[in-house]
Structure formats: C-alpha cells, structure tokens
mmCIF file of C-alpha atoms and ligand atoms in Angstrom:
data_model
loop_
_atom_site.group_PDB
_atom_site.id
_atom_site.type_symbol
_atom_site.label_atom_id
_atom_site.label_comp_id
_atom_site.label_asym_id
_atom_site.label_seq_id
_atom_site.Cartn_x
_atom_site.Cartn_y
_atom_site.Cartn_z
ATOM 1 C CA MET A 347 23.102 12.578 11.404
ATOM 2 C CA HIS A 348 21.287 9.380 10.444
ATOM 3 C CA PHE A 349 21.939 6.163 12.250
ATOM 4 C CA ARG A 350 20.450 2.872 13.260
ATOM 5 C CA ALA A 351 19.480 3.329 16.891
ATOM 6 C CA TYR A 352 17.557 0.108 17.351
ATOM 7 C CA ALA A 353 19.529 -2.465 19.277
ATOM 8 C CA GLY A 354 16.669 -4.741 20.384
ATOM 9 C CA CYS A 355 16.718 -8.113 18.716
ATOM 10 C CA MET A 356 14.372 -10.991 17.972
ATOM 11 C CA THR A 357 15.749 -14.384 17.099
ATOM 12 C CA ASP A 358 14.466 -16.364 14.139
ATOM 13 C CA ALA A 359 13.473 -19.114 16.546
ATOM 14 C CA SER A 360 11.054 -17.089 18.662
ATOM 15 C CA PRO A 361 8.143 -15.301 17.017
ATOM 16 C CA LEU A 362 7.466 -11.835 18.361
ATOM 17 C CA PRO A 363 4.486 -11.521 20.737
ATOM 18 C CA LEU A 364 2.430 -8.821 19.098
ATOM 19 C CA VAL A 365 -0.805 -6.852 19.423
ATOM 20 C CA VAL A 366 -2.131 -4.757 16.553
ATOM 21 C CA ASP A 367 -4.341 -1.851 17.646
ATOM 22 C CA THR A 368 -6.304 -0.855 14.568
ATOM 23 C CA ASP A 369 -9.123 1.149 12.977
ATOM 24 C CA THR A 370 -9.666 -1.631 10.506
ATOM 25 C CA ALA A 371 -10.116 -0.415 6.940
ATOM 26 C CA ALA A 372 -8.046 -0.807 3.771
ATOM 27 C CA ASP A 373 -4.345 -0.693 4.731
ATOM 28 C CA ASP A 374 -5.179 -1.671 8.315
ATOM 29 C CA CYS A 375 -6.550 -4.950 6.889
ATOM 30 C CA PHE A 376 -3.362 -5.512 4.898
ATOM 31 C CA ALA A 377 -1.328 -4.774 8.028
ATOM 32 C CA LEU A 378 -3.354 -7.430 9.850
ATOM 33 C CA LEU A 379 -2.564 -9.884 7.050
ATOM 34 C CA VAL A 380 1.143 -9.280 7.692
ATOM 35 C CA ALA A 381 0.659 -9.916 11.419
ATOM 36 C CA LEU A 382 -1.476 -13.011 10.770
ATOM 37 C CA LEU A 383 0.574 -14.649 8.043
ATOM 38 C CA ASP A 384 4.206 -13.825 8.812
ATOM 39 C CA PRO A 385 5.773 -16.655 10.849
ATOM 40 C CA ARG A 386 7.931 -14.116 12.695
ATOM 41 C CA ALA A 387 4.790 -12.738 14.357
ATOM 42 C CA ASP A 388 2.902 -14.293 17.240
ATOM 43 C CA LEU A 389 -0.263 -12.183 17.085
ATOM 44 C CA GLN A 390 -1.854 -12.296 20.531
ATOM 45 C CA ALA A 391 -4.814 -10.007 19.889
ATOM 46 C CA ILE A 392 -6.397 -7.501 17.566
ATOM 47 C CA THR A 393 -7.721 -4.451 19.425
ATOM 48 C CA ILE A 394 -10.136 -2.086 17.697
ATOM 49 C CA VAL A 395 -10.219 1.684 18.145
ATOM 50 C CA ALA A 396 -12.514 4.378 16.729
ATOM 51 C CA GLY A 397 -11.068 5.731 13.507
ATOM 52 C CA ASN A 398 -11.380 5.252 9.775
ATOM 53 C CA VAL A 399 -14.955 3.938 9.353
ATOM 54 C CA GLY A 400 -17.913 3.025 11.574
ATOM 55 C CA PHE A 401 -16.878 1.031 14.631
ATOM 56 C CA ALA A 402 -19.039 -2.051 13.917
ATOM 57 C CA GLN A 403 -17.775 -2.055 10.334
ATOM 58 C CA GLN A 404 -14.194 -2.021 11.567
ATOM 59 C CA VAL A 405 -14.951 -5.056 13.734
ATOM 60 C CA ASP A 406 -16.468 -6.839 10.730
ATOM 61 C CA ASN A 407 -13.426 -5.914 8.663
ATOM 62 C CA ALA A 408 -11.140 -7.491 11.272
ATOM 63 C CA PHE A 409 -13.133 -10.731 11.109
ATOM 64 C CA LEU A 410 -13.145 -10.579 7.308
ATOM 65 C CA THR A 411 -9.353 -10.281 7.374
ATOM 66 C CA LEU A 412 -9.046 -13.175 9.823
ATOM 67 C CA GLU A 413 -11.184 -15.224 7.444
ATOM 68 C CA LEU A 414 -8.986 -14.406 4.458
ATOM 69 C CA ALA A 415 -5.931 -15.385 6.460
ATOM 70 C CA GLY A 416 -7.580 -18.679 7.455
ATOM 71 C CA ARG A 417 -7.224 -17.794 11.155
ATOM 72 C CA VAL A 418 -10.783 -17.277 12.417
ATOM 73 C CA GLY A 419 -11.029 -18.410 16.040
ATOM 74 C CA GLU A 420 -7.267 -18.316 16.563
ATOM 75 C CA VAL A 421 -6.726 -14.620 17.351
ATOM 76 C CA PRO A 422 -9.205 -12.718 19.566
ATOM 77 C CA VAL A 423 -10.707 -9.407 18.510
ATOM 78 C CA HIS A 424 -11.241 -6.995 21.428
ATOM 79 C CA LEU A 425 -13.486 -3.944 21.213
ATOM 80 C CA GLY A 426 -11.893 -0.743 22.441
ATOM 81 C CA ALA A 427 -12.744 2.943 22.618
ATOM 82 C CA GLN A 428 -15.622 3.937 20.363
ATOM 83 C CA GLN A 429 -14.896 7.669 20.735
ATOM 84 C CA PRO A 430 -11.738 9.767 21.117
ATOM 85 C CA LEU A 431 -10.954 10.928 24.672
ATOM 86 C CA VAL A 432 -12.186 14.517 24.347
ATOM 87 C CA GLN A 433 -13.402 15.545 20.918
ATOM 88 C CA PRO A 434 -16.008 13.956 18.626
ATOM 89 C CA TRP A 435 -14.933 11.174 16.255
ATOM 90 C CA VAL A 436 -13.812 12.164 12.750
ATOM 91 C CA SER A 437 -14.039 9.435 10.106
ATOM 92 C CA ALA A 438 -11.879 8.829 7.035
ATOM 93 C CA THR A 439 -14.648 7.440 4.836
ATOM 94 C CA ASP A 440 -13.772 10.102 2.258
ATOM 95 C CA VAL A 441 -10.419 8.315 1.878
ATOM 96 C CA HIS A 442 -11.269 4.640 2.317
ATOM 97 C CA GLY A 443 -14.964 4.488 1.291
ATOM 98 C CA GLU A 444 -17.951 3.919 3.596
ATOM 99 C CA ASP A 445 -16.845 0.441 4.683
ATOM 100 C CA GLY A 446 -13.099 0.470 3.944
ATOM 101 C CA VAL A 447 -13.181 -2.872 2.126
ATOM 102 C CA GLY A 448 -14.970 -2.117 -1.151
ATOM 103 C CA GLY A 449 -18.185 -3.926 -0.246
ATOM 104 C CA GLN A 450 -16.593 -7.273 0.707
ATOM 105 C CA ARG A 451 -18.275 -9.111 3.592
ATOM 106 C CA ARG A 452 -17.260 -11.850 5.996
ATOM 107 C CA THR A 453 -19.078 -15.171 5.988
ATOM 108 C CA ASN A 454 -18.022 -16.244 9.525
ATOM 109 C CA THR A 455 -20.113 -15.398 12.583
ATOM 110 C CA GLU A 456 -17.258 -15.228 15.089
ATOM 111 C CA GLN A 457 -17.917 -12.885 18.044
ATOM 112 C CA PRO A 458 -15.538 -10.379 19.650
ATOM 113 C CA ALA A 459 -13.914 -11.331 22.961
ATOM 114 C CA SER A 460 -15.801 -10.196 26.071
ATOM 115 C CA GLU A 461 -12.693 -8.531 27.525
ATOM 116 C CA HIS A 462 -12.348 -4.822 26.658
ATOM 117 C CA ALA A 463 -9.422 -3.959 24.383
ATOM 118 C CA VAL A 464 -7.802 -1.761 27.023
ATOM 119 C CA ASP A 465 -7.951 -4.566 29.614
ATOM 120 C CA ALA A 466 -6.532 -6.984 27.053
ATOM 121 C CA LEU A 467 -3.653 -4.611 26.276
ATOM 122 C CA ILE A 468 -2.843 -4.249 29.990
ATOM 123 C CA ARG A 469 -3.111 -8.001 30.626
ATOM 124 C CA LEU A 470 -0.981 -8.987 27.628
ATOM 125 C CA ALA A 471 1.682 -6.413 28.500
ATOM 126 C CA ARG A 472 1.847 -7.919 32.012
ATOM 127 C CA GLU A 473 1.868 -11.516 30.786
ATOM 128 C CA HIS A 474 4.645 -10.739 28.293
ATOM 129 C CA ALA A 475 6.411 -8.115 30.383
ATOM 130 C CA GLY A 476 9.423 -6.781 28.486
ATOM 131 C CA GLU A 477 8.529 -8.846 25.409
ATOM 132 C CA LEU A 478 5.304 -7.498 23.949
ATOM 133 C CA THR A 479 5.340 -5.313 20.843
ATOM 134 C CA ILE A 480 2.278 -3.160 20.164
ATOM 135 C CA VAL A 481 1.751 -1.774 16.688
ATOM 136 C CA ALA A 482 -0.748 1.097 16.886
ATOM 137 C CA ILE A 483 -2.103 1.930 13.428
ATOM 138 C CA GLY A 484 -5.138 3.991 14.400
ATOM 139 C CA PRO A 485 -5.819 6.879 16.783
ATOM 140 C CA LEU A 486 -4.066 6.306 20.116
ATOM 141 C CA THR A 487 -7.172 6.254 22.348
ATOM 142 C CA ASN A 488 -6.838 2.628 23.522
ATOM 143 C CA ILE A 489 -3.132 2.974 24.220
ATOM 144 C CA ALA A 490 -3.665 6.188 26.210
ATOM 145 C CA LEU A 491 -6.416 4.577 28.283
ATOM 146 C CA ALA A 492 -4.128 1.632 29.072
ATOM 147 C CA VAL A 493 -1.442 4.113 30.164
ATOM 148 C CA ARG A 494 -3.929 5.883 32.444
ATOM 149 C CA LEU A 495 -5.383 2.676 33.932
ATOM 150 C CA ASP A 496 -2.143 0.844 34.652
ATOM 151 C CA PRO A 497 0.900 2.855 35.799
ATOM 152 C CA GLU A 498 3.118 -0.098 34.816
ATOM 153 C CA PHE A 499 1.658 -0.583 31.354
ATOM 154 C CA ALA A 500 4.220 1.482 29.448
ATOM 155 C CA ALA A 501 7.179 -0.075 31.234
ATOM 156 C CA ASN A 502 5.878 -3.579 30.467
ATOM 157 C CA VAL A 503 5.850 -2.994 26.702
ATOM 158 C CA ARG A 504 8.990 -3.924 24.784
ATOM 159 C CA GLU A 505 8.287 -1.674 21.824
ATOM 160 C CA LEU A 506 5.435 0.540 20.659
ATOM 161 C CA VAL A 507 5.340 1.212 16.921
ATOM 162 C CA ILE A 508 3.089 4.157 16.099
ATOM 163 C CA MET A 509 1.785 5.040 12.665
ATOM 164 C CA GLY A 510 1.160 8.728 12.938
ATOM 165 C CA GLY A 511 2.370 12.274 12.632
ATOM 166 C CA SER A 512 4.835 13.843 10.234
ATOM 167 C CA ILE A 513 8.454 14.785 10.766
ATOM 168 C CA ASN A 514 8.278 17.728 8.387
ATOM 169 C CA GLY A 515 5.038 19.300 9.602
ATOM 170 C CA ARG A 516 2.914 18.267 6.621
ATOM 171 C CA GLY A 517 -0.430 16.681 7.393
ATOM 172 C CA ASN A 518 -3.004 14.760 5.409
ATOM 173 C CA ILE A 519 -6.316 15.635 7.097
ATOM 174 C CA THR A 520 -5.287 19.258 7.726
ATOM 175 C CA PRO A 521 -2.236 21.040 6.330
ATOM 176 C CA ALA A 522 -0.450 20.340 9.616
ATOM 177 C CA ALA A 523 -1.967 17.168 11.095
ATOM 178 C CA GLU A 524 -1.887 13.506 10.154
ATOM 179 C CA TYR A 525 -5.192 11.627 10.593
ATOM 180 C CA ASN A 526 -4.351 9.197 13.445
ATOM 181 C CA ILE A 527 -2.997 11.964 15.661
ATOM 182 C CA PHE A 528 -5.648 14.510 14.589
ATOM 183 C CA VAL A 529 -8.538 12.237 15.604
ATOM 184 C CA ASP A 530 -7.344 12.018 19.213
ATOM 185 C CA PRO A 531 -4.563 14.498 19.989
ATOM 186 C CA GLU A 532 -5.071 14.222 23.769
ATOM 187 C CA ALA A 533 -4.490 10.464 23.548
ATOM 188 C CA ALA A 534 -1.372 10.957 21.441
ATOM 189 C CA ASP A 535 -0.076 13.513 23.960
ATOM 190 C CA ILE A 536 -0.549 11.029 26.816
ATOM 191 C CA VAL A 537 1.211 8.283 24.877
ATOM 192 C CA VAL A 538 4.314 10.264 23.875
ATOM 193 C CA ARG A 539 4.749 11.385 27.503
ATOM 194 C CA ALA A 540 4.132 7.946 29.015
ATOM 195 C CA GLY A 541 7.728 6.765 29.184
ATOM 196 C CA PHE A 542 7.514 3.713 26.942
ATOM 197 C CA PRO A 543 11.012 2.196 26.831
ATOM 198 C CA ARG A 544 11.030 2.170 23.041
ATOM 199 C CA VAL A 545 8.703 4.044 20.677
ATOM 200 C CA ARG A 546 9.211 4.036 16.921
ATOM 201 C CA PHE A 547 7.204 6.278 14.611
ATOM 202 C CA VAL A 548 6.221 5.450 11.063
ATOM 203 C CA THR A 549 5.226 8.924 9.949
ATOM 204 C CA TRP A 550 3.094 10.180 7.100
ATOM 205 C CA ASP A 551 5.521 12.681 5.591
ATOM 206 C CA PRO A 552 8.085 12.095 4.271
ATOM 207 C CA LEU A 553 8.283 8.340 4.956
ATOM 208 C CA THR A 554 4.838 7.126 3.883
ATOM 209 C CA VAL A 555 4.410 9.362 0.861
ATOM 210 C CA ARG A 556 7.870 8.486 -0.456
ATOM 211 C CA ASP A 557 8.517 4.841 0.487
ATOM 212 C CA THR A 558 5.085 3.128 0.651
ATOM 213 C CA VAL A 559 3.383 4.253 -2.570
ATOM 214 C CA PHE A 560 1.887 1.523 -4.763
ATOM 215 C CA ASP A 561 1.494 3.062 -8.211
ATOM 216 C CA GLU A 562 -0.540 1.768 -11.142
ATOM 217 C CA ALA A 563 2.175 -0.706 -12.195
ATOM 218 C CA ARG A 564 2.484 -2.145 -8.683
ATOM 219 C CA ILE A 565 -1.285 -2.501 -8.319
ATOM 220 C CA ALA A 566 -1.358 -4.261 -11.711
ATOM 221 C CA GLU A 567 1.339 -6.672 -10.506
ATOM 222 C CA ILE A 568 -0.732 -7.479 -7.428
ATOM 223 C CA ALA A 569 -3.908 -7.880 -9.494
ATOM 224 C CA ALA A 570 -2.099 -10.286 -11.825
ATOM 225 C CA LEU A 571 -1.412 -12.625 -8.888
ATOM 226 C CA ASP A 572 -5.118 -13.509 -9.029
ATOM 227 C CA THR A 573 -5.301 -15.099 -5.578
ATOM 228 C CA ASP A 574 -8.054 -14.641 -2.993
ATOM 229 C CA LEU A 575 -5.717 -12.310 -1.086
ATOM 230 C CA SER A 576 -4.745 -10.240 -4.128
ATOM 231 C CA ARG A 577 -8.369 -9.865 -5.218
ATOM 232 C CA PHE A 578 -9.263 -8.787 -1.671
ATOM 233 C CA PHE A 579 -6.402 -6.294 -1.679
ATOM 234 C CA VAL A 580 -7.266 -4.685 -5.006
ATOM 235 C CA ARG A 581 -10.922 -4.235 -4.091
ATOM 236 C CA ALA A 582 -10.346 -3.056 -0.514
ATOM 237 C CA ASN A 583 -7.626 -0.689 -1.728
ATOM 238 C CA ALA A 584 -9.543 0.870 -4.637
ATOM 239 C CA ALA A 585 -10.987 3.857 -2.761
ATOM 240 C CA THR A 586 -7.671 4.699 -1.093
ATOM 241 C CA TYR A 587 -5.871 4.352 -4.427
ATOM 242 C CA ALA A 588 -8.290 6.769 -6.122
ATOM 243 C CA PHE A 589 -8.120 9.234 -3.222
ATOM 244 C CA ASP A 590 -4.324 9.203 -2.930
ATOM 245 C CA LEU A 591 -3.927 9.468 -6.699
ATOM 246 C CA ALA A 592 -6.201 12.512 -6.763
ATOM 247 C CA ALA A 593 -4.152 13.965 -3.903
ATOM 248 C CA GLY A 594 -1.078 13.782 -6.158
ATOM 249 C CA LEU A 595 0.672 10.952 -4.327
ATOM 250 C CA GLY A 596 1.117 8.748 -7.391
ATOM 251 C CA GLY A 597 -0.696 5.712 -5.970
ATOM 252 C CA SER A 598 -2.058 4.243 -2.740
ATOM 253 C CA THR A 599 -0.138 4.611 0.527
ATOM 254 C CA HIS A 600 0.562 1.725 2.957
ATOM 255 C CA PRO A 601 1.885 3.055 6.263
ATOM 256 C CA ASP A 602 -0.028 0.563 8.421
ATOM 257 C CA SER A 603 1.375 -2.479 6.620
ATOM 258 C CA LEU A 604 4.852 -0.988 6.870
ATOM 259 C CA SER A 605 4.353 -0.409 10.620
ATOM 260 C CA VAL A 606 3.731 -4.092 11.285
ATOM 261 C CA LEU A 607 6.538 -5.152 9.002
ATOM 262 C CA VAL A 608 9.182 -2.916 10.598
ATOM 263 C CA ALA A 609 8.351 -4.531 13.944
ATOM 264 C CA LEU A 610 9.266 -7.892 12.404
ATOM 265 C CA ASP A 611 12.050 -7.023 10.001
ATOM 266 C CA ARG A 612 14.806 -4.666 11.083
ATOM 267 C CA ASP A 613 16.606 -5.017 7.763
ATOM 268 C CA LEU A 614 13.847 -3.088 6.010
ATOM 269 C CA VAL A 615 14.800 0.087 7.873
ATOM 270 C CA LEU A 616 17.526 2.103 6.163
ATOM 271 C CA ALA A 617 17.639 5.068 8.551
ATOM 272 C CA GLU A 618 16.130 6.033 11.871
ATOM 273 C CA ARG A 619 17.033 8.551 14.546
ATOM 274 C CA PRO A 620 15.899 9.732 17.973
ATOM 275 C CA TYR A 621 13.579 12.706 18.422
ATOM 276 C CA ARG A 622 11.694 14.571 21.092
ATOM 277 C CA VAL A 623 8.085 14.297 19.917
ATOM 278 C CA ASP A 624 5.303 16.548 21.183
ATOM 279 C CA VAL A 625 1.705 16.900 20.074
ATOM 280 C CA GLU A 626 0.106 20.289 19.406
ATOM 281 C CA LEU A 627 -3.147 20.494 21.385
ATOM 282 C CA ARG A 628 -4.017 24.161 21.139
ATOM 283 C CA GLY A 629 -2.942 25.552 17.750
ATOM 284 C CA GLU A 630 -5.563 27.490 15.816
ATOM 285 C CA PHE A 631 -4.435 25.879 12.564
ATOM 286 C CA THR A 632 -2.201 23.124 13.888
ATOM 287 C CA ARG A 633 -4.162 21.081 16.471
ATOM 288 C CA GLY A 634 -3.085 17.455 16.154
ATOM 289 C CA ALA A 635 0.240 18.298 14.533
ATOM 290 C CA THR A 636 3.348 16.500 15.753
ATOM 291 C CA VAL A 637 6.513 18.436 16.521
ATOM 292 C CA PHE A 638 9.656 16.355 15.984
ATOM 293 C CA GLU A 639 12.675 18.006 17.651
ATOM 294 C CA GLY A 640 15.768 16.463 16.074
ATOM 295 C CA ARG A 641 18.203 18.383 18.273
ATOM 296 C CA ALA A 642 16.995 16.618 21.428
ATOM 297 C CA THR A 643 19.573 15.098 23.744
ATOM 298 C CA ASP A 644 19.311 11.395 24.588
ATOM 299 C CA ALA A 645 17.632 12.390 27.867
ATOM 300 C CA GLU A 646 15.058 14.550 26.056
ATOM 301 C CA ALA A 647 14.299 12.114 23.243
ATOM 302 C CA ASN A 648 11.111 10.089 23.730
ATOM 303 C CA ALA A 649 10.946 8.269 20.400
ATOM 304 C CA THR A 650 12.752 7.139 17.313
ATOM 305 C CA ALA A 651 11.431 8.029 13.890
ATOM 306 C CA ILE A 652 12.015 5.745 10.945
ATOM 307 C CA GLU A 653 13.270 8.054 8.226
ATOM 308 C CA SER A 654 13.767 5.710 5.319
ATOM 309 C CA VAL A 655 12.942 2.113 4.405
ATOM 310 C CA ASN A 656 13.772 -0.152 1.476
ATOM 311 C CA SER A 657 10.689 0.622 -0.571
ATOM 312 C CA GLU A 658 11.314 -2.080 -3.211
ATOM 313 C CA ALA A 659 11.794 -4.746 -0.544
ATOM 314 C CA PHE A 660 8.588 -3.621 1.164
ATOM 315 C CA PHE A 661 6.590 -3.888 -2.060
ATOM 316 C CA HIS A 662 8.119 -7.279 -2.906
ATOM 317 C CA TYR A 663 7.219 -8.536 0.551
ATOM 318 C CA MET A 664 3.609 -7.417 0.118
ATOM 319 C CA ARG A 665 3.392 -8.899 -3.376
ATOM 320 C CA ARG A 666 4.811 -12.225 -2.145
ATOM 321 C CA MET A 667 2.357 -12.283 0.766
ATOM 322 C CA LEU A 668 -0.643 -11.488 -1.431
ATOM 323 C CA GLY A 669 0.467 -14.102 -3.949
ATOM 324 C CA ARG A 670 0.136 -16.939 -1.510
ATOM 325 C CA SER A 671 -2.927 -19.105 -1.088
ATOM 326 C CA ALA A 672 -3.971 -18.567 2.527
HETATM 327 C C1 BDR B 2176 -3.482 6.754 8.678
HETATM 328 O O1 BDR B 2176 -4.842 7.211 8.640
HETATM 329 C C2 BDR B 2176 -5.708 6.171 8.336
HETATM 330 O O2 BDR B 2176 -6.711 6.582 7.477
HETATM 331 C C3 BDR B 2176 -4.859 5.056 7.783
HETATM 332 O O3 BDR B 2176 -5.427 3.815 8.152
HETATM 333 C C4 BDR B 2176 -3.519 5.270 8.423
HETATM 334 O O4 BDR B 2176 -3.428 4.583 9.653
HETATM 335 C C5 BDR B 2176 -2.688 7.548 7.680
HETATM 336 O O5 BDR B 2176 -2.752 8.912 7.995
HETATM 337 CA CA1 CA B 2177 -5.099 2.905 10.319
#
C-alpha cells in the first residue's frame, strides 16, 4: 500500500525555518544552494558533521557555497562533531575526491560561529519549537548528541528529514550499509529511537539510484547554462559523476539536494509510507544497515520513507536553480 502520509503544511507566505546538518562535499553543497536560494526556505544555520572529506575542508566548502549563493555573513556555520560517537571516522574521498569540490576555493575569510553545532541545534529547536525542520544529509552524530543533551530536543523539532539507509537492504559503502548510517551507526540508532514527531527518510536504494541520477545528457544541459553556479556544479560534481558512473548507476546521484527539496516541496513526492526503522549495530557483514519494517502498525512506526519522487521535476528544479545568476 502506497500513500501520502504527510499532513503537515507550510504556507507560501511563511518560509520554513530550516537547519541543514551536512558533511559538506559535492551534493551537500548543491543541497545547501537549494536551502540558501529557495525563497520557501528560511535557513537558520548550517551545522557541520564529520563525514565525506576532512572536517576543515567541509567547513571551507560550506563557506564557498555561501559565497556562490551571495549569502556570506547571513547564515552562520557551526562546527559540530569531528568524530563519530564510537568508531573511527571513515571518509568518502574515494567518491567525492580529496576536497569534494574539484579544487575550487573560497575567497571570503568568514569565520565559523563560536557556538557548537549541537548547542545551536538545541537552541534553534527551542526558539522555533514545533516549527523547525532539520535536514540531516551526513552521519547523524550531531543530531544524536542533541538528543542526548536535551531531552526535549526531539519533541521541539517539527520534522527531521534524513538522507540515509536503504529500504531494500542494498548499501553503497558495504553491500548492506549506506554511507551516512555506516559512518556512525550508534548515532543513527539513537536518532531513530528518539521519538521525533515526524521523521522522513530519503534512502539510497531504491529512491536515490532511481530518481536522482543525472546522466551525461543532464550534466551537459547544466554545463550549457554557463553560469557561475553551473560551472561550480559541474566541477564539484565531476568526481562523484565518475565514481557513480563506474559503479553502474548511469550518472551522478543527488540524494542530499533532494532531501532539502522534499522539505520545501511536498508536490515532488509521489509516494511515501510509514515504517519501523532500526539500525543494525552488531552484524558481521551488516553493521550500519537499516532495517525497514513495512508491516509495522502505526504505534510501531517511527518514520516515513519517501518511496518515489518526480524525477523530471527534481532535475528541472536543479537546472533552473543552477541557471540563475546568484
Ligand atoms: C550519502 O553519502 C555521502 O557521501 C553523500 O553526501 C550522501 O549524503 C549517500 O550515501
Ligand atoms: Ca552528505
């Protein structure tokens, strides 16, 4: 049974208070562009978590993205966890390149906020109690720490969108585990058990590998736009494109951008349904895998998974955004 379970609503008149928690490289940067440039978003903060590439590089990439969006000094960047909760950090430089942006560098000298990312998440959730959306597009370390530090944190959040896991058991960093969950499974376990009022998953398989692929023709369309943003995109995306192509995916994948966009645009979602989601912490071959139980009762369900989006509309949105002069 597929149905639209999401009844929450934002009006056109009031932009959505938003935080993006990110391991800023490649698609994370494009996701930030969505949050920075879409008038439906009121981006309150960017919080950085250990993930894709070196931590300091991720911070630089966030400031580079702010610069491209023409919003330096308007949205604070908060430094979060520099290691997963329990296990050592695992990078994704094999996927996104050493720096995740194809050698592009910021020219601004803006500094991160002094407040820790976890404190900022807790504060913003309190200040916007019942209204704040958090889009988590990296490992869930910062979100788990906020849950542990403030017993009211989860209840204060309107919606948590998580990019991570797979409904069908197929991973990308191991046969069974998707990268964001694999890097910090203990954090993911804390988050799915935290009792957030509304959690929506943008998963790797099948959603990302079917509905977010930008093939050669799509990349050529973006390149032909020849704007600062499109040139940034093509260069920052090149390593991911090559990696995903070699992995047989047909082009680059854009789950992080989709995660921000689904928080803003409910019409993009074609199907979603409730699940009981658990994280495998002990499996010999499956640590970091997500288990999506579709037979869960309403009382057992702890999340909704987006199962299908309008892929053409998503690409057209991204092309339109990258075609603008920031
Ligand atoms: C996720 O892993 C990261 O490398 C990407 O940024 C994305 O968030 C996909 O598995
Ligand atoms: Ca990411």
